Coordinates of C-alpha atoms and ligand atoms in Angstrom, one line a residue:
M69 CA -24.6 123.0 67.0
Q70 CA -24.8 119.8 69.0
R71 CA -27.7 120.8 71.3
K72 CA -30.9 120.3 69.4
T73 CA -32.7 123.4 70.6
A74 CA -33.5 125.4 67.5
A75 CA -35.9 127.8 65.8
H76 CA -36.8 126.3 62.4
V77 CA -37.9 129.1 60.0
H78 CA -40.2 128.2 57.2
L79 CA -39.6 130.8 54.5
D80 CA -42.3 129.4 52.3
A81 CA -44.8 130.1 55.1
I82 CA -43.7 133.7 55.2
R83 CA -44.3 134.0 51.4
E84 CA -47.7 132.4 51.8
N85 CA -48.6 134.8 54.6
L86 CA -47.5 137.7 52.4
A87 CA -49.9 136.4 49.7
I88 CA -52.7 136.4 52.3
A89 CA -51.9 140.0 53.2
C90 CA -52.0 140.9 49.6
S91 CA -55.3 139.2 49.0
L92 CA -56.9 140.8 52.0
A93 CA -55.9 144.3 50.7
P94 CA -55.9 143.8 47.0
Q95 CA -55.9 147.6 46.2
A96 CA -53.0 148.4 48.4
Q97 CA -49.2 148.2 48.0
V98 CA -47.4 146.2 50.6
I99 CA -44.5 147.3 52.8
A100 CA -43.2 144.2 54.5
V101 CA -42.2 145.0 58.1
I102 CA -39.0 143.1 59.0
K103 CA -37.8 145.1 62.0
A104 CA -36.3 143.4 65.1
D105 CA -34.4 140.9 63.0
G106 CA -37.5 140.0 61.0
Y107 CA -39.5 139.5 64.3
G108 CA -36.7 137.0 65.3
H109 CA -36.7 135.0 62.1
G110 CA -33.5 136.5 60.7
I111 CA -33.8 139.8 58.8
L112 CA -31.6 138.9 55.9
R113 CA -33.2 135.6 55.2
V114 CA -36.6 137.1 55.4
A115 CA -35.7 140.0 53.2
E116 CA -34.0 137.7 50.7
S117 CA -37.2 135.5 50.5
L118 CA -39.5 138.5 49.9
K119 CA -37.4 140.9 47.9
E120 CA -38.9 139.9 44.5
R121 CA -42.5 140.1 45.9
V122 CA -42.5 143.5 47.6
S123 CA -41.0 146.8 46.5
T124 CA -40.4 148.1 50.0
F125 CA -39.3 146.9 53.5
A126 CA -39.8 148.7 56.8
V127 CA -37.4 148.5 59.7
A128 CA -37.4 150.4 63.0
T129 CA -33.9 151.8 63.0
I130 CA -31.3 153.0 60.6
D131 CA -28.9 150.3 61.8
E132 CA -31.4 147.7 60.8
A133 CA -31.7 149.4 57.4
M134 CA -27.9 149.3 57.0
V135 CA -27.8 145.6 57.7
L136 CA -30.0 145.3 54.5
R137 CA -27.9 147.7 52.5
D138 CA -24.6 146.1 53.6
A139 CA -25.9 142.8 52.3
G140 CA -26.6 144.4 49.0
L141 CA -30.4 144.6 49.2
S142 CA -31.7 147.2 46.7
N143 CA -35.4 147.4 47.6
A144 CA -36.8 150.6 49.1
V145 CA -36.4 150.6 52.9
L146 CA -38.4 152.8 55.2
V147 CA -36.9 153.6 58.7
L148 CA -40.0 153.7 60.9
E149 CA -38.5 155.8 63.7
G150 CA -36.6 158.1 61.4
V151 CA -33.3 159.4 62.5
T152 CA -32.1 161.8 65.2
S153 CA -28.8 163.2 63.9
A154 CA -27.5 164.9 60.8
E155 CA -24.9 162.1 60.5
S156 CA -27.7 159.5 60.4
A157 CA -29.7 161.6 57.9
A158 CA -26.7 161.8 55.6
L159 CA -26.0 158.1 55.8
A160 CA -29.7 157.5 55.0
R161 CA -29.4 159.7 52.0
T162 CA -26.2 158.0 50.8
H163 CA -27.9 154.6 51.0
D164 CA -31.2 155.8 49.6
L165 CA -33.3 155.1 52.7
L166 CA -36.8 156.5 53.3
L167 CA -37.1 158.3 56.6
M168 CA -40.2 158.7 58.7
V169 CA -40.5 162.2 60.0
H170 CA -42.5 162.9 63.1
T171 CA -40.9 165.8 64.8
A172 CA -39.8 169.4 63.9
E173 CA -36.2 168.3 64.4
Q174 CA -36.6 165.5 61.8
I175 CA -38.1 168.0 59.3
A176 CA -34.9 170.1 59.7
L177 CA -32.7 166.9 59.2
A178 CA -34.7 165.9 56.2
V179 CA -34.4 169.4 54.7
E180 CA -30.7 169.5 55.3
A181 CA -30.1 166.0 53.8
K182 CA -32.7 166.3 51.1
S183 CA -34.1 162.9 52.2
S184 CA -37.1 161.1 50.9
V185 CA -39.7 160.8 53.6
W186 CA -42.9 159.5 54.9
I187 CA -44.8 161.8 57.3
K188 CA -46.3 160.3 60.5
L189 CA -49.5 161.7 61.9
D190 CA -50.6 161.1 65.5
T191 CA -54.3 160.3 65.3
G192 CA -54.7 159.1 68.9
M193 CA -51.9 156.6 69.8
H194 CA -49.8 159.5 71.2
R195 CA -46.5 157.9 70.7
L196 CA -45.1 159.5 67.6
G197 CA -46.4 161.9 65.0
F198 CA -47.5 165.4 64.1
E199 CA -51.0 166.6 65.1
G200 CA -53.4 166.6 62.1
R201 CA -53.6 170.4 62.2
E202 CA -49.9 170.6 61.7
L203 CA -49.9 168.7 58.4
P204 CA -50.4 171.6 56.0
G205 CA -47.4 173.4 57.6
V206 CA -45.2 170.3 57.6
L207 CA -46.0 169.6 54.0
Q208 CA -45.3 173.2 53.0
Q209 CA -42.0 173.2 54.8
L210 CA -40.8 169.9 53.3
Q211 CA -42.1 170.6 49.8
A212 CA -40.6 174.1 49.7
A213 CA -37.3 172.5 50.5
D214 CA -37.7 170.0 47.7
V215 CA -37.9 167.1 50.0
D216 CA -39.6 164.1 48.3
V217 CA -42.7 163.3 50.4
Q218 CA -43.8 159.8 49.4
A219 CA -46.7 159.1 51.8
I220 CA -48.6 160.1 54.9
C221 CA -49.2 157.5 57.6
T222 CA -50.6 156.9 61.0
H223 CA -50.6 154.0 63.4
L224 CA -53.6 152.4 65.2
A225 CA -53.5 151.7 68.9
C226 CA -56.4 149.2 69.1
A227 CA -56.6 147.6 65.6
D228 CA -56.5 144.2 67.3
E229 CA -60.0 144.8 68.8
V230 CA -62.4 143.9 66.0
D231 CA -64.9 146.5 67.3
S232 CA -63.3 149.6 68.7
D233 CA -64.5 153.2 69.0
A234 CA -60.9 154.3 69.4
T235 CA -60.0 152.9 66.0
R236 CA -63.1 154.5 64.4
R237 CA -62.0 157.8 65.9
Q238 CA -58.5 157.4 64.6
L239 CA -59.7 156.5 61.1
D240 CA -62.1 159.5 61.1
S241 CA -59.4 161.8 62.3
F242 CA -56.9 160.6 59.7
Q243 CA -59.5 160.9 56.9
T244 CA -60.3 164.5 58.1
C245 CA -56.8 165.8 58.1
T246 CA -55.7 164.2 54.9
V247 CA -58.8 165.1 52.9
G248 CA -57.8 166.7 49.6
C249 CA -54.2 165.7 50.0
D250 CA -53.1 163.7 46.9
L251 CA -50.3 161.8 48.5
P252 CA -50.5 158.1 49.1
L253 CA -51.8 157.2 52.6
S254 CA -51.0 154.3 54.9
I255 CA -52.7 153.2 58.1
A256 CA -52.9 149.4 58.4
N257 CA -50.7 147.1 60.4
S258 CA -51.5 143.3 60.4
A259 CA -54.5 143.6 62.7
A260 CA -56.0 146.4 60.5
I261 CA -55.3 144.4 57.3
I262 CA -57.4 141.5 58.8
A263 CA -60.1 143.4 60.8
W264 CA -60.4 146.9 59.4
P265 CA -60.8 147.0 55.6
D266 CA -61.6 150.7 55.8
A267 CA -58.0 151.2 56.9
H268 CA -56.3 149.6 53.9
A269 CA -55.6 152.9 52.1
D270 CA -52.7 153.0 49.6
W271 CA -50.0 151.1 51.5
V272 CA -50.5 148.4 54.1
R273 CA -47.7 147.5 56.6
P274 CA -48.0 143.9 57.6
G275 CA -45.6 142.7 60.3
I276 CA -46.6 139.9 62.7
M277 CA -49.0 138.3 60.2
L278 CA -46.1 137.6 57.8
Y279 CA -44.7 135.4 60.5
G280 CA -48.0 133.5 60.9
A281 CA -49.1 134.8 64.2
S282 CA -52.6 136.3 64.3
P283 CA -52.6 139.8 65.8
I284 CA -56.3 139.3 66.7
G285 CA -56.5 138.1 70.3
G286 CA -58.1 134.7 71.0
E287 CA -58.6 133.7 67.4
P288 CA -59.0 130.0 67.2
L289 CA -56.6 127.9 65.0
A290 CA -59.3 127.0 62.5
A291 CA -60.2 130.6 61.9
Q292 CA -56.8 131.7 60.7
P293 CA -55.2 130.6 57.5
L294 CA -51.9 132.1 58.5
Q295 CA -49.0 129.6 58.5
P296 CA -46.7 129.7 61.6
A297 CA -43.3 130.6 60.2
M298 CA -41.3 129.5 63.2
T299 CA -41.1 126.1 64.9
F300 CA -39.3 126.5 68.2
S301 CA -38.2 123.1 69.4
A302 CA -35.9 121.3 71.8
Q303 CA -35.1 117.9 73.0
V304 CA -36.3 115.8 75.9
I305 CA -33.1 115.3 78.0
A306 CA -34.6 113.3 81.0
V307 CA -37.8 111.6 81.9
R308 CA -38.4 111.1 85.6
K309 CA -41.0 109.4 87.8
I310 CA -42.1 111.8 90.6
A311 CA -44.0 110.6 93.6
V312 CA -47.2 112.1 95.0
G313 CA -46.5 115.1 97.2
E314 CA -43.1 115.8 95.7
S315 CA -42.5 119.2 93.9
V316 CA -40.8 120.0 90.7
G317 CA -38.5 122.9 89.9
Y318 CA -37.3 126.2 91.5
G319 CA -39.6 127.5 94.2
A320 CA -41.5 124.2 94.3
H321 CA -44.4 125.8 92.5
W322 CA -45.9 122.5 91.3
T323 CA -46.6 119.5 93.4
C324 CA -47.5 116.1 92.1
K325 CA -51.1 115.1 92.9
R326 CA -50.7 111.7 91.3
E327 CA -47.6 109.7 90.6
S328 CA -46.3 111.5 87.5
L329 CA -43.9 111.2 84.6
V330 CA -42.1 114.4 84.1
A331 CA -40.0 115.1 81.0
T332 CA -37.2 117.7 81.3
V333 CA -36.8 119.6 78.0
G334 CA -33.6 121.5 77.1
V335 CA -35.0 125.0 76.6
G336 CA -35.3 127.8 79.1
Y337 CA -35.7 131.5 79.5
A338 CA -32.1 132.0 78.3
D339 CA -33.3 130.7 75.0
G340 CA -36.4 132.9 75.0
Y341 CA -38.9 130.5 76.4
P342 CA -41.0 132.9 78.6
R343 CA -40.0 132.8 82.3
H344 CA -43.6 133.5 83.3
A345 CA -45.3 130.7 81.4
R346 CA -47.8 129.2 83.8
N347 CA -48.4 125.6 84.8
G348 CA -50.5 124.1 82.0
T349 CA -48.9 126.0 79.1
P350 CA -49.1 123.6 76.2
V351 CA -46.0 121.8 74.9
F352 CA -46.3 119.4 71.9
V353 CA -44.3 116.2 72.7
G354 CA -44.7 112.6 71.9
G355 CA -47.4 113.3 69.3
G356 CA -49.7 115.3 71.5
I357 CA -50.0 118.2 73.9
A358 CA -48.7 118.0 77.5
P359 CA -48.7 120.7 80.1
L360 CA -45.7 122.6 81.4
V361 CA -45.3 122.1 85.1
G362 CA -43.1 124.0 87.6
S363 CA -41.0 127.1 87.0
V364 CA -39.2 127.7 83.8
S365 CA -35.4 127.5 84.5
M366 CA -32.6 129.2 82.5
D367 CA -31.9 126.2 80.4
M368 CA -34.7 123.7 81.1
I369 CA -38.4 123.3 81.4
T370 CA -40.4 120.4 82.9
V371 CA -43.5 118.9 81.3
D372 CA -46.0 116.5 82.7
V373 CA -46.1 113.6 80.3
T374 CA -47.9 111.2 82.6
D375 CA -50.6 110.9 79.9
R376 CA -48.0 110.4 77.2
P377 CA -46.0 107.5 78.7
L378 CA -44.1 106.8 75.5
V379 CA -42.2 110.1 75.6
S380 CA -38.5 109.3 76.0
I381 CA -35.1 110.9 76.1
G382 CA -34.2 112.3 72.7
D383 CA -37.7 113.1 71.6
T384 CA -38.4 116.5 70.1
A385 CA -40.7 118.9 71.9
E386 CA -42.3 121.7 70.0
L387 CA -42.6 124.8 72.2
W388 CA -44.4 126.7 69.5
G389 CA -45.0 126.2 65.8
R390 CA -47.7 124.4 63.9
N391 CA -49.0 122.3 66.8
V392 CA -48.9 124.9 69.5
L393 CA -49.6 128.4 68.4
V394 CA -47.1 131.0 69.7
S395 CA -50.2 133.1 70.6
E396 CA -51.4 130.3 73.0
V397 CA -48.0 130.2 74.7
A398 CA -48.0 134.0 74.9
A399 CA -51.5 134.1 76.4
S400 CA -50.4 131.6 79.0
A401 CA -47.3 133.7 79.9
G402 CA -49.2 137.0 80.1
T403 CA -47.5 138.4 77.0
I404 CA -48.0 138.7 73.2
S405 CA -46.6 136.7 70.3
Y406 CA -44.4 139.6 69.2
N407 CA -42.6 139.4 72.5
L408 CA -41.9 135.7 72.2
L409 CA -40.9 135.7 68.5
T410 CA -38.5 138.6 69.0
G411 CA -37.2 137.1 72.2
V412 CA -35.7 133.9 70.9
S413 CA -32.2 134.4 72.0
S414 CA -28.9 134.3 70.1
R415 CA -28.1 131.0 71.7
V416 CA -30.7 129.4 69.6
P417 CA -29.7 128.6 66.0
R418 CA -32.1 129.6 63.2
L419 CA -32.5 126.7 60.7
Y420 CA -34.0 127.6 57.4
S421 CA -36.2 125.5 55.1
Ligands
PLP171 C1 -44.2 147.3 63.7 C2 -45.1 148.2 62.9 C3 -46.0 147.7 61.9 C4 -46.3 146.2 61.8 O1 -47.1 145.9 62.9 P1 -47.7 144.4 63.0 O2 -48.7 144.6 64.2 O3 -46.6 143.6 63.4 O4 -48.4 144.1 61.7 C5 -46.6 148.6 61.1 N1 -46.4 149.9 61.2 C6 -45.6 150.5 62.1 C7 -45.4 151.9 62.2 C8 -44.9 149.7 63.0 O5 -44.1 150.2 63.9

């Protein structure tokens, strides 16, 4: 690649973040969530770097699981959405994949294919899962058919709020409907690993924290030991002097109030930089933070470097990474870190270290 726009992926940071997840939930086993191309970091490289450290990976879809199997990965792999056809269930069986079951249809598929499964209960998120009162019947059906049930799980809707009645209700409900059940239990995503120790149970399912983004909103940099695993960077391709009263970019949404130095950086929404990032979104360039100004274009952004007059063509700008947290950029664009990390486009090479 000649253009310098790139997502640098720090695999050692991912391993450190896994160690943090393990130390926060020392009694639990870890299932590393690497769906959506490892949250944009490259599913195979992430899997490769963690495969000796975790027994099990989770992906969203069977196609993602097959990417892992086709590459020869032999860890257990859980398909979080399960499957919707007999053909997929048979493929999963052939490749020794664990399937989530959350509908009557999936029970039938699992019975037919003799799959190994996790059961998903809906305790309040109301997206996927059986009602708690259905659990005895579901278990009976699966076990009568010799389906290997490996765990029962649920998913929290509000784990990122450190004090949440909705989460307390979900935990109570899960506890109530699994009481006396001697199967392994799983509740916690990253937010619950960090903020809800009562939710750790037997298996924790860290995703976003592995990539170094805190799932807890508004957490300051100093409070989080997580290591950002992606540095998204691009080059300054022009530095222009703009006169008072002139505007910059599409729609003329930013107007100079003082004579300004504006750096144009070679990254835009076609690369995954958020189109809705507001004026003032931090960009790290020339050794410090400078504010985004004007609209984000397809291939370029503009940054006010008036206070960093040494910035020049060829300099590297960090869009997010260790100096600008992806969560800050997300907040400034009205979205979440997950959206930005998974949205870095295929035009952007991933470079590994
Ligand atoms: C994506 C996902 C996770 C991981 O969530 P994070 O917030 O990224 O830690 C865990 N469990 C399920 C069911 C998921 O879909």
